[in-house]
XYZ file of C-alpha atoms in Angstrom:
672
model
C 19.849 -7.053 20.230
C 20.915 -10.501 20.512
C 18.698 -13.297 19.256
C 17.344 -14.455 22.719
C 16.421 -10.792 23.520
C 14.717 -10.497 20.054
C 12.710 -13.621 20.581
C 11.477 -12.319 23.747
C 10.703 -9.026 22.287
C 8.610 -10.662 19.523
C 6.910 -12.809 22.047
C 5.853 -9.687 24.103
C 4.573 -8.076 21.007
C 2.652 -11.127 20.166
C 1.023 -11.211 23.694
C 0.005 -7.535 23.242
C -1.538 -8.233 19.789
C -3.269 -11.277 20.920
C -4.693 -9.422 23.831
C -5.978 -6.918 21.355
C -7.913 -9.513 19.250
C -11.628 -10.068 19.593
C -13.419 -13.162 18.434
C -14.353 -11.564 15.180
C -11.787 -12.002 12.595
C -12.960 -8.822 10.720
C -12.241 -6.601 13.797
C -9.141 -5.905 15.725
C -9.673 -4.215 18.994
C -7.324 -2.735 21.498
C -7.504 -1.096 25.067
C -3.719 -0.496 25.249
C -1.796 2.552 23.545
C 1.682 0.981 24.514
C 3.964 1.015 21.555
C 1.204 2.468 19.667
C 1.477 2.068 15.874
C -1.605 3.527 14.094
C -3.496 2.051 11.273
C -4.349 3.870 8.106
C -7.777 4.598 6.588
C -7.273 5.028 2.893
C -9.081 5.024 -0.415
C -6.299 4.946 -3.075
C -5.886 8.620 -2.994
C -5.797 9.746 0.497
C -4.628 8.138 3.741
C -5.581 9.093 7.263
C -3.122 7.693 9.840
C -4.727 7.103 13.155
C -3.666 8.438 16.487
C -4.347 7.413 20.034
C -6.778 10.292 21.327
C -10.282 10.873 20.455
C -10.727 12.492 16.878
C -6.911 12.401 16.423
C -5.384 11.930 13.030
C -1.722 11.986 12.868
C -1.202 12.559 9.217
C -3.088 12.825 6.011
C -1.049 11.448 3.007
C -1.832 12.449 -0.546
C -1.048 9.869 -3.282
C 0.874 11.018 -6.279
C 1.412 14.616 -4.864
C 4.980 15.441 -4.407
C 7.305 18.351 -3.463
C 11.014 18.770 -3.078
C 12.253 17.691 0.319
C 15.994 18.806 0.514
C 18.563 20.978 -1.128
C 19.569 18.234 -3.544
C 15.919 18.293 -5.026
C 14.897 14.812 -3.730
C 11.024 14.529 -3.812
C 8.702 13.460 -1.072
C 5.099 12.624 -1.027
C 3.078 15.487 0.608
C 1.176 15.575 3.938
C -1.860 17.599 3.721
C -3.726 19.845 6.354
C -5.469 17.628 8.811
C -9.030 18.880 8.692
C -10.555 16.222 10.999
C -9.254 17.742 14.152
C -12.357 18.179 16.649
C -12.164 19.630 20.148
C -15.171 18.530 22.240
C -16.308 20.130 25.541
C -18.929 18.717 27.929
C -20.037 21.446 30.295
C -16.979 23.285 29.355
C -14.541 20.539 30.096
C -12.371 19.394 27.222
C -12.800 15.675 26.814
C -10.985 15.286 23.502
C -7.769 13.999 25.200
C -7.794 10.623 26.498
C -6.838 11.472 30.245
C -8.060 8.608 32.587
C -11.136 7.714 30.686
C -11.961 4.249 29.518
C -10.660 4.038 25.927
C -11.074 1.390 23.203
C -10.163 1.421 19.512
C -11.462 -1.125 16.917
C -10.465 -1.486 13.230
C -13.397 -2.938 11.320
C -11.720 -4.274 8.089
C -14.979 -5.418 6.530
C -16.374 -1.975 6.414
C -13.065 -0.103 6.432
C -13.472 2.317 9.473
C -11.689 2.728 12.750
C -13.921 3.288 15.890
C -12.620 4.955 19.061
C -14.693 4.910 22.201
C -14.280 6.792 25.443
C -16.419 6.920 28.704
C -16.459 10.051 30.612
C -18.324 10.627 33.807
C -20.975 12.484 31.977
C -21.323 10.807 28.478
C -20.241 7.869 26.316
C -18.620 9.053 23.009
C -17.699 7.129 19.971
C -16.175 8.183 16.766
C -15.752 6.200 13.525
C -13.386 7.409 10.921
C -13.568 6.585 7.123
C -11.610 7.569 4.051
C -14.667 7.434 1.916
C -14.220 4.931 -0.961
C -17.100 6.286 -2.779
C -15.638 9.956 -2.642
C -11.897 9.537 -3.163
C -11.027 13.078 -2.022
C -13.047 12.946 1.174
C -13.122 11.490 4.598
C -15.934 11.362 7.255
C -15.879 11.297 11.058
C -19.037 10.030 12.469
C -19.694 10.990 16.054
C -22.230 9.635 18.623
C -22.720 10.999 22.074
C -24.992 9.366 24.590
C -25.216 11.538 27.819
C -25.467 10.104 31.261
C -27.063 13.178 32.446
C -28.350 16.537 30.974
C -25.225 18.280 29.343
C -24.154 21.221 27.277
C -22.024 19.972 24.368
C -19.666 22.128 22.462
C -17.860 20.905 19.296
C -15.133 22.848 17.417
C -13.559 21.802 14.073
C -10.050 23.286 13.406
C -7.297 22.466 11.096
C -3.672 21.159 12.146
C -0.942 21.937 9.543
C 2.068 19.886 9.268
C 5.170 21.821 10.214
C 6.526 21.857 6.590
C 3.515 23.675 5.018
C 3.679 27.234 4.098
C 1.258 30.100 3.604
C -1.323 28.501 5.915
C -4.675 29.937 6.456
C -8.200 29.133 7.634
C -11.617 30.696 7.245
C -15.198 30.104 8.183
C -17.622 31.064 5.453
C -21.356 31.022 5.021
C -22.164 30.303 1.476
C -25.572 31.180 0.374
C -27.801 30.040 -2.577
C -31.084 32.027 -2.215
C -32.396 30.934 1.253
C -30.074 27.925 1.504
C -27.190 28.515 4.047
C -24.216 26.350 3.572
C -21.570 26.803 6.517
C -18.077 25.520 5.584
C -14.649 25.767 7.060
C -11.852 26.189 4.424
C -8.090 25.717 4.947
C -5.419 26.465 2.344
C -1.574 25.953 2.247
C 1.295 25.465 -0.013
C 3.727 22.549 0.106
C 7.274 23.084 1.403
C 8.707 24.853 -1.751
C 5.278 25.952 -3.162
C 5.087 23.286 -5.765
C 1.754 22.289 -4.623
C -1.389 24.268 -3.562
C -3.427 22.373 -1.093
C -7.101 23.136 0.065
C -9.373 21.473 2.527
C -13.195 22.215 3.169
C -15.249 20.636 6.047
C -18.823 20.660 7.148
C -21.080 19.344 9.822
C -23.815 16.964 8.976
C -26.724 16.233 11.590
C -29.409 13.648 11.826
C -31.658 16.265 13.354
C -32.123 19.988 12.702
C -28.769 21.661 12.176
C -27.715 23.948 15.290
C -26.178 27.365 14.731
C -22.799 26.897 13.227
C -20.537 29.980 14.070
C -16.897 30.990 13.886
C -14.254 30.475 16.628
C -10.697 31.702 16.940
C -8.249 29.131 18.357
C -4.527 28.569 18.484
C -2.222 31.148 16.456
C -5.320 32.997 15.669
C -6.489 30.381 13.214
C -10.138 30.702 12.494
C -12.327 27.673 13.369
C -16.077 26.692 13.186
C -18.275 24.949 15.735
C -21.507 24.649 17.511
C -23.155 24.280 20.900
C -26.257 22.069 21.908
C -28.046 21.112 25.041
C -28.408 17.205 25.342
C -30.781 15.441 27.585
C -29.845 12.396 29.715
C -30.000 9.008 27.735
C -30.992 10.471 24.364
C -28.424 9.654 21.618
C -26.904 12.493 19.529
C -25.200 11.883 16.271
C -23.473 14.177 13.838
C -20.643 13.884 11.347
C -17.744 16.034 10.232
C -17.106 15.469 6.514
C -14.288 17.072 4.622
C -12.487 17.272 1.237
C -8.871 17.599 0.521
C -7.565 18.635 -3.059
C -4.220 19.793 -4.552
C -3.139 21.553 -7.547
C -1.674 18.345 -8.914
C -5.155 17.149 -9.584
C -7.223 20.417 -9.880
C -6.633 23.763 -11.407
C -8.340 25.327 -8.510
C -8.096 23.212 -5.544
C -9.979 25.394 -3.224
C -13.079 25.806 -5.464
C -13.179 21.988 -5.842
C -12.775 21.401 -2.139
C -15.625 23.818 -1.350
C -17.930 22.151 -4.023
C -17.434 18.751 -2.472
C -18.410 20.126 0.963
C -21.377 21.862 -0.570
C -22.432 18.646 -2.094
C -22.051 17.010 1.338
C -24.324 19.524 2.986
C -27.223 18.882 0.519
C -26.867 15.261 1.229
C -27.253 13.121 4.439
C -24.999 10.917 6.606
C -26.445 7.695 5.298
C -25.717 8.548 1.724
C -22.020 8.512 2.415
C -21.960 5.537 4.910
C -23.901 3.377 2.656
C -21.959 4.203 -0.585
C -18.690 3.503 1.275
C -20.022 0.333 2.675
C -21.373 -0.979 -0.792
C -17.749 -0.438 -2.312
C -16.157 -2.287 0.333
C -18.704 -5.159 0.070
C -17.781 -5.443 -3.632
C -14.036 -5.315 -2.914
C -14.358 -8.130 -0.386
C -15.968 -10.170 -2.969
C -12.336 -11.236 -3.664
C -11.151 -12.711 -0.346
C -8.870 -15.219 1.374
C -10.554 -17.432 3.950
C -8.848 -19.713 6.183
C -10.650 -22.273 8.237
C -8.936 -23.545 11.371
C -6.564 -20.513 12.128
C -8.332 -17.497 13.430
C -5.225 -15.417 14.253
C -3.701 -16.133 10.768
C -6.991 -15.142 9.145
C -6.809 -11.699 10.883
C -3.172 -11.296 9.696
C -4.206 -12.053 6.204
C -7.396 -9.843 6.263
C -5.235 -7.039 7.556
C -2.722 -7.361 4.697
C -5.485 -7.478 2.167
C -7.331 -4.575 3.896
C -4.227 -2.412 3.443
C -3.463 -3.467 -0.068
C -7.062 -2.653 -1.071
C -6.970 0.579 0.891
C -3.711 1.829 -0.782
C -4.824 0.752 -4.357
C -7.384 2.605 -6.342
C -9.400 1.497 -9.367
C -9.101 4.080 -12.415
C -6.708 6.261 -10.606
C -3.571 5.832 -12.867
C -1.675 5.824 -9.544
C 0.586 3.268 -8.210
C 1.553 2.189 -4.594
C 4.633 3.283 -2.562
C 6.312 0.566 -0.281
C 4.558 2.000 2.746
C 1.384 2.703 0.985
C -0.329 5.821 2.225
C 0.727 5.284 5.821
C 3.629 7.754 5.965
C 5.509 10.163 3.883
C 8.987 9.291 5.355
C 9.098 5.641 4.064
C 11.301 5.925 0.991
C 9.711 9.435 0.300
C 6.603 7.761 -0.969
C 8.366 6.926 -4.221
C 7.335 3.909 -6.325
C 9.621 0.999 -6.782
C 9.625 -2.625 -7.911
C 7.870 -3.059 -4.748
C 4.602 -2.531 -6.766
C 5.254 -4.721 -9.775
C 6.738 -7.625 -8.182
C 5.191 -7.838 -4.759
C 1.870 -5.902 -4.504
C 0.623 -6.111 -8.100
C 0.514 -9.902 -8.464
C -2.089 -10.296 -5.664
C -4.005 -7.261 -7.110
C -3.977 -8.710 -10.446
C -5.576 -12.009 -9.184
C -8.036 -10.340 -7.031
C -8.949 -6.973 -8.537
C -7.622 -6.414 -12.210
C -8.890 -2.728 -12.065
C -6.713 -1.934 -9.217
C -3.870 -3.633 -10.807
C -4.464 -1.797 -14.138
C -4.051 1.554 -12.334
C -0.529 0.432 -11.302
C 0.435 -0.195 -14.865
C -1.372 2.921 -16.147
C 1.023 4.689 -13.874
C 3.924 3.403 -15.925
C 2.246 3.886 -19.297
C 1.700 7.597 -18.582
C 5.498 7.990 -17.714
C 6.905 6.018 -20.614
C 8.098 9.160 -22.459
C 10.359 9.987 -19.462
C 11.549 6.373 -19.235
C 12.622 6.664 -22.968
C 14.390 9.909 -22.322
C 16.220 8.281 -19.405
C 17.422 5.602 -21.632
C 18.794 7.969 -24.050
C 20.547 9.861 -21.349
C 22.439 6.677 -20.259
C 23.362 5.763 -23.812
C 20.727 3.022 -24.330
C 17.775 2.331 -26.621
C 14.021 1.812 -25.698
C 12.824 2.891 -22.157
C 14.688 2.905 -18.949
C 12.247 3.129 -15.886
C 13.608 4.845 -12.789
C 14.529 2.766 -9.735
C 12.591 5.273 -7.554
C 9.746 7.166 -9.221
C 7.689 10.137 -8.213
C 4.824 11.867 -10.195
C 7.410 13.171 -12.745
C 8.494 9.773 -13.918
C 12.109 10.842 -13.637
C 14.553 9.283 -11.403
C 13.867 10.250 -7.928
C 16.495 8.186 -5.991
C 18.828 10.413 -3.895
C 22.049 11.109 -6.040
C 24.406 9.390 -3.343
C 22.476 6.163 -3.691
C 23.902 3.773 -6.356
C 20.525 1.992 -6.733
C 19.399 5.038 -8.940
C 21.886 4.700 -11.670
C 22.327 0.868 -11.607
C 19.300 -0.943 -10.324
C 17.982 -1.744 -13.813
C 15.891 -4.819 -13.186
C 12.995 -2.417 -12.501
C 12.569 -2.024 -16.320
C 12.078 -5.715 -16.830
C 9.837 -5.928 -13.713
C 7.504 -3.322 -15.299
C 7.377 -5.471 -18.625
C 6.562 -8.660 -16.812
C 3.752 -6.999 -14.865
C 2.348 -5.520 -18.359
C 2.517 -9.070 -19.927
C 0.772 -10.676 -16.862
C -2.023 -8.193 -17.152
C -2.543 -9.424 -20.670
C -2.378 -13.096 -19.653
C -5.058 -12.506 -16.940
C -7.397 -10.240 -18.889
C -6.751 -11.277 -22.602
C -7.454 -7.664 -23.364
C -5.961 -7.648 -26.933
C -6.994 -4.098 -27.586
C -5.139 -2.829 -24.610
C -2.075 -5.050 -25.746
C -2.169 -3.486 -29.193
C -2.723 0.114 -28.101
C -0.729 0.300 -24.888
C 0.901 -2.828 -23.607
C 3.050 -3.717 -26.668
C 4.458 -0.249 -26.842
C 5.997 -0.503 -23.349
C 6.938 -4.161 -23.919
C 8.799 -3.452 -27.132
C 10.598 -0.473 -25.630
C 11.756 -2.627 -22.853
C 12.984 -5.253 -25.111
C 15.019 -2.802 -27.086
C 16.601 -1.467 -23.918
C 17.707 -4.912 -22.932
C 19.223 -5.624 -26.405
C 21.222 -2.404 -26.087
C 22.141 -3.047 -22.424
C 23.498 -6.610 -22.891
C 27.132 -7.196 -23.982
C 28.081 -10.113 -26.241
C 30.750 -12.229 -24.941
C 33.430 -14.061 -27.026
C 31.480 -17.306 -26.815
C 28.389 -15.817 -28.185
C 26.565 -15.584 -24.737
C 25.407 -12.292 -23.449
C 26.252 -10.535 -20.188
C 24.575 -7.536 -18.288
C 27.306 -6.017 -16.530
C 27.721 -3.302 -13.730
C 24.202 -3.466 -12.065
C 22.751 -3.562 -8.591
C 20.526 -6.510 -8.256
C 17.712 -7.357 -5.828
C 20.460 -8.091 -3.257
C 21.563 -4.607 -2.706
C 24.401 -5.821 -0.452
C 26.280 -6.592 -3.675
C 26.483 -3.365 -5.796
C 28.027 -2.927 -9.115
C 28.289 -6.617 -10.126
C 28.219 -8.403 -13.447
C 25.581 -10.894 -14.350
C 23.386 -10.610 -11.370
C 20.926 -13.768 -11.524
C 17.628 -11.848 -10.948
C 18.575 -8.877 -13.381
C 19.643 -11.410 -16.116
C 16.550 -13.651 -15.382
C 14.016 -10.638 -15.383
C 15.689 -9.357 -18.576
C 15.321 -12.610 -20.315
C 11.800 -13.033 -19.256
C 10.908 -9.471 -20.395
C 12.349 -10.229 -23.894
C 10.346 -13.397 -24.228
C 7.098 -11.461 -23.159
C 7.699 -8.972 -25.888
C 8.268 -11.825 -28.257
C 4.966 -13.585 -27.352
C 3.057 -10.231 -27.587
C 4.488 -9.591 -31.074
C 3.504 -13.076 -32.156
C -0.073 -12.486 -30.970
C -0.331 -9.059 -32.556
C 1.506 -10.401 -35.782
C 4.021 -7.800 -35.408
C 7.547 -8.289 -36.886
C 10.015 -7.965 -34.127
C 13.936 -7.584 -34.249
C 15.709 -10.923 -34.293
C 18.033 -9.543 -31.519
C 15.262 -9.956 -29.111
C 15.417 -13.634 -29.422
C 19.165 -13.886 -29.874
C 19.886 -11.976 -26.543
C 16.944 -13.765 -24.664
C 18.426 -17.166 -25.532
C 21.974 -15.990 -24.878
C 21.808 -14.265 -21.459
C 24.173 -16.140 -19.327
C 24.040 -17.426 -15.609
C 26.882 -18.629 -13.404
C 27.048 -21.680 -11.145
C 29.061 -23.303 -8.311
C 30.542 -26.663 -8.977
C 27.546 -28.413 -7.298
C 24.998 -26.757 -9.635
C 23.804 -24.035 -7.274
C 23.239 -20.771 -9.293
C 25.570 -17.880 -8.212
C 23.877 -14.766 -7.341
C 26.353 -12.907 -9.641
C 29.448 -13.845 -11.513
C 31.790 -13.149 -8.734
C 29.570 -14.316 -5.856
C 31.485 -16.182 -3.138
C 28.799 -17.194 -0.656
C 28.309 -14.045 1.211
C 25.127 -13.057 3.194
C 22.496 -11.620 0.844
C 19.883 -8.932 1.652
C 16.923 -10.761 0.245
C 15.817 -13.389 -2.225
C 17.464 -12.927 -5.725
C 18.358 -16.346 -7.359
C 15.215 -17.920 -5.808
C 13.069 -15.421 -7.713
C 14.160 -17.254 -10.936
C 12.054 -20.191 -9.619
C 9.210 -17.923 -8.622
C 7.985 -15.872 -10.055
C 10.086 -16.107 -13.246
C 9.884 -19.942 -13.720
C 13.473 -20.047 -15.192
C 15.130 -22.188 -12.592
C 12.637 -25.185 -12.715
C 12.713 -28.741 -11.597
C 12.227 -29.926 -7.885
C 15.808 -31.093 -7.461
C 17.160 -27.754 -8.953
C 14.739 -25.635 -6.912
C 15.445 -27.549 -3.705
C 19.164 -27.226 -4.139
C 19.023 -23.488 -4.571
C 16.310 -22.715 -1.928
C 18.227 -24.873 0.749
C 21.453 -22.961 -0.042
C 20.116 -19.385 -0.207
C 17.661 -19.853 2.780
C 20.833 -20.071 5.068
C 22.295 -16.848 3.352
C 19.462 -14.358 3.752
C 20.249 -11.632 6.249
C 18.173 -12.125 9.332
C 17.050 -8.352 9.462
C 16.325 -8.341 5.704
C 13.029 -7.061 4.226
C 10.143 -9.508 4.736
C 9.604 -10.630 1.195
C 12.554 -12.912 1.122
C 11.054 -15.479 3.543
C 7.773 -15.119 1.602
C 9.670 -16.493 -1.564
C 11.195 -19.305 0.348
C 7.784 -20.204 1.724
C 6.260 -20.468 -1.934
C 9.117 -22.443 -3.029
C 9.047 -24.905 -0.195
C 5.209 -25.331 -0.804
C 6.116 -26.049 -4.509
C 8.391 -28.793 -3.262
C 5.614 -30.227 -1.074
C 7.280 -29.442 2.308
C 4.375 -28.121 4.245
C 6.281 -27.688 7.419
C 9.117 -25.542 6.064
C 6.644 -23.705 3.875
C 4.470 -22.687 6.860
C 7.566 -21.982 9.045
C 9.044 -19.475 6.447
C 5.364 -17.990 5.814
C 5.157 -17.103 9.570
C 8.751 -15.911 9.397
C 7.808 -13.510 6.518
C 5.642 -11.284 8.679
C 5.225 -12.482 12.397
C 8.401 -10.726 13.643
C 7.342 -7.678 11.764
C 3.918 -7.133 13.443
C 3.751 -4.097 15.603
C 1.181 -3.456 18.277
C -1.593 -2.866 18.932
C -3.085 -3.787 15.521
C -0.462 -5.847 14.020
C 0.612 -3.475 11.294
C 3.763 -4.535 9.402
C 7.089 -3.193 9.633
C 9.699 -3.753 6.758
C 11.941 -6.018 8.798
C 12.001 -7.838 12.045
C 14.039 -5.114 13.697
C 12.699 -1.942 12.110
C 9.651 0.058 13.215
C 8.336 1.704 10.032
C 4.832 0.533 9.484
C 2.812 0.005 7.283
C 5.099 -2.005 4.963
C 2.733 -2.972 2.034
C 5.380 -4.555 0.060
C 5.650 -7.244 2.931
C 1.857 -7.569 2.724
C 2.012 -8.358 -0.894
C 4.663 -11.038 -0.178
C 2.645 -12.878 2.502
C -0.418 -12.602 0.271
C 1.493 -14.214 -2.550
C 2.364 -17.198 -0.028
C -1.384 -17.661 0.312
C -2.180 -17.333 -3.376
C 0.689 -19.018 -5.209
C 2.212 -21.105 -2.314
C -0.524 -22.714 -0.359
C -3.034 -22.031 -2.974
C -0.819 -23.073 -5.981
C -2.172 -20.377 -8.320
C 0.052 -19.187 -11.068
C -0.232 -16.391 -13.763
C 0.632 -18.186 -17.000
C 0.200 -17.533 -20.717
C -3.140 -19.323 -20.450
C -4.429 -17.216 -17.531
C -4.594 -18.048 -13.860
C -4.133 -21.864 -13.111
C -3.813 -24.008 -10.054
C -0.828 -26.230 -9.684
C -0.071 -28.426 -6.614
C -1.798 -26.537 -3.773
C -0.576 -27.339 -0.334
C -2.432 -26.821 2.977
C -0.446 -26.002 6.225
C -0.637 -28.802 8.642
C -3.289 -27.660 11.096
C -5.597 -25.707 8.655
C -8.872 -27.314 7.738
C -9.151 -25.506 4.372
C -8.155 -22.446 2.283
C -10.458 -20.714 0.040
C -9.363 -18.100 -2.590
C -12.418 -16.253 -3.608
C -13.058 -13.994 -6.448
C -10.011 -14.769 -8.453
C -9.662 -13.350 -11.984
C -12.087 -11.695 -14.207
C -14.667 -14.471 -13.673
C -14.375 -14.375 -9.778
C -13.710 -17.968 -9.527
C -13.205 -19.694 -6.239
C -10.301 -22.262 -5.581
C -10.609 -24.397 -2.469
C -7.719 -26.287 -0.831
C -8.799 -28.953 1.750
């Protein structure tokens, strides 16, 4: 696609997206399914990816649950059985499929649900779908039917199994406790190679007296459950389908746990689940980014925040894959630097508990990182470039990033230090944080090579710019290693721990290479080639190594012309932050928009990884654009003294920017 065609393509997508927007900047509404890319309803543990048709869920993605995907043993995050599937019939006619009925979908970001509405000749039907925030292994589908005439309504709940699942089965059960009858629908399966046992259990909840629930047999002789009721004209009828999904990764007996959750639901009411879910999201939105004077950008930012909050969890000890919980095919659901460098900083400013889950994930896998360092002949710990639940390297063996992209180990350490800077949790630093920081420092001391002039090089690495594999002295690798060593030294001083003198010697001696004009080379042999994404510029932000306005400008002007136009979104976000730091509001806003606007996909504006790809939702890119708001326009920085504000800069046409609920004290920063 040439540049002119691409600009037209982006314009057409923007027109579709703008058509979908309502006046409420908390809600995105669409009436078009053209080039449909679904949104994800998630709660940090499960993600439900929306489909076009009424009651349709394309996938349920299970965070932290993996199985082997191919003969080489590469792991992939698991899709669970889709237990939300409903077939609805009115007077015997199936109205589940969209057909020619009026159709509308709305994502309510404030209360985290997707509502689908259809108008049939005989009834108005609406369904709202939630991944329950207050019940992390459960989802709820709320259905309202308003008849235009007297009708007979039939509803059948069945399970759809992803093609890769094995040993699939379903059963309708009437559990009894004395006189209490508890009708539930259970589905079980095993993942592709049998590594994971999966179980779901669903049940119907009603506002009025429960109708007779009975067994059905459907496709491929799978058992289903459902009910029939007679409805009178104009009288609204509401019911809910609630279900749980459990795996052997989290439960010794996933089927029993899934059934217990459904039994709990049957002894509760619909409002109990709706109110609890709403209250959690009200609390999450106490930390928000508010733009006055630009409604479209406000929606874009809210959508990025909504997805980041959806994919992260509090006290889960789980991290976030690049695509969040929106797909299993995006990098196999593995965890990269995408978390620590891109998604984690906004979380740390806005919700430290969510951020801590991400570093808890690394703490839990430290022993495997230490083993990996030993395997490659180093000391300390060496975190994998791609991580699954095992903590071992999960990158495909043919890919050079697995053995050589070592900056991830420094990225983890920097995230750990920043957590202490924001929380000042010295007990955590003493009991958990310093153990990781010290092991990372030992790794870099053993990884660095002393040169004849007394400086230190880090050779044969893949840096952030993966277009340049197996180079010496990659700028970002060296810069992140230096930063990680200095973080470990500061932590040791706080804890009054004696640390090896080599930490300081190597940190002060790590070398960088420059062109005659003073621009830093991306690596020792860099000759001006196109780069995949920001690398050198990361030394200005977030590392704060390459400082001084003249120095920053020289490097940002140079590399802004070198970044590949179809590279990942985050590179332009870094340029936007640095131009904001330089006080150039026009260029800063230009690169901010460039960091995500070409990546929006209809009808909701979900983000793809690059301008030309179509693999939403790319939560790494969301992390980049949120950092522009927080650390570019908002001027917030995570420093040794905590979160401080330095030189905020408002885009030209905005009236104000409010960063709300920042840090542990939930402080607000206003830029006017």
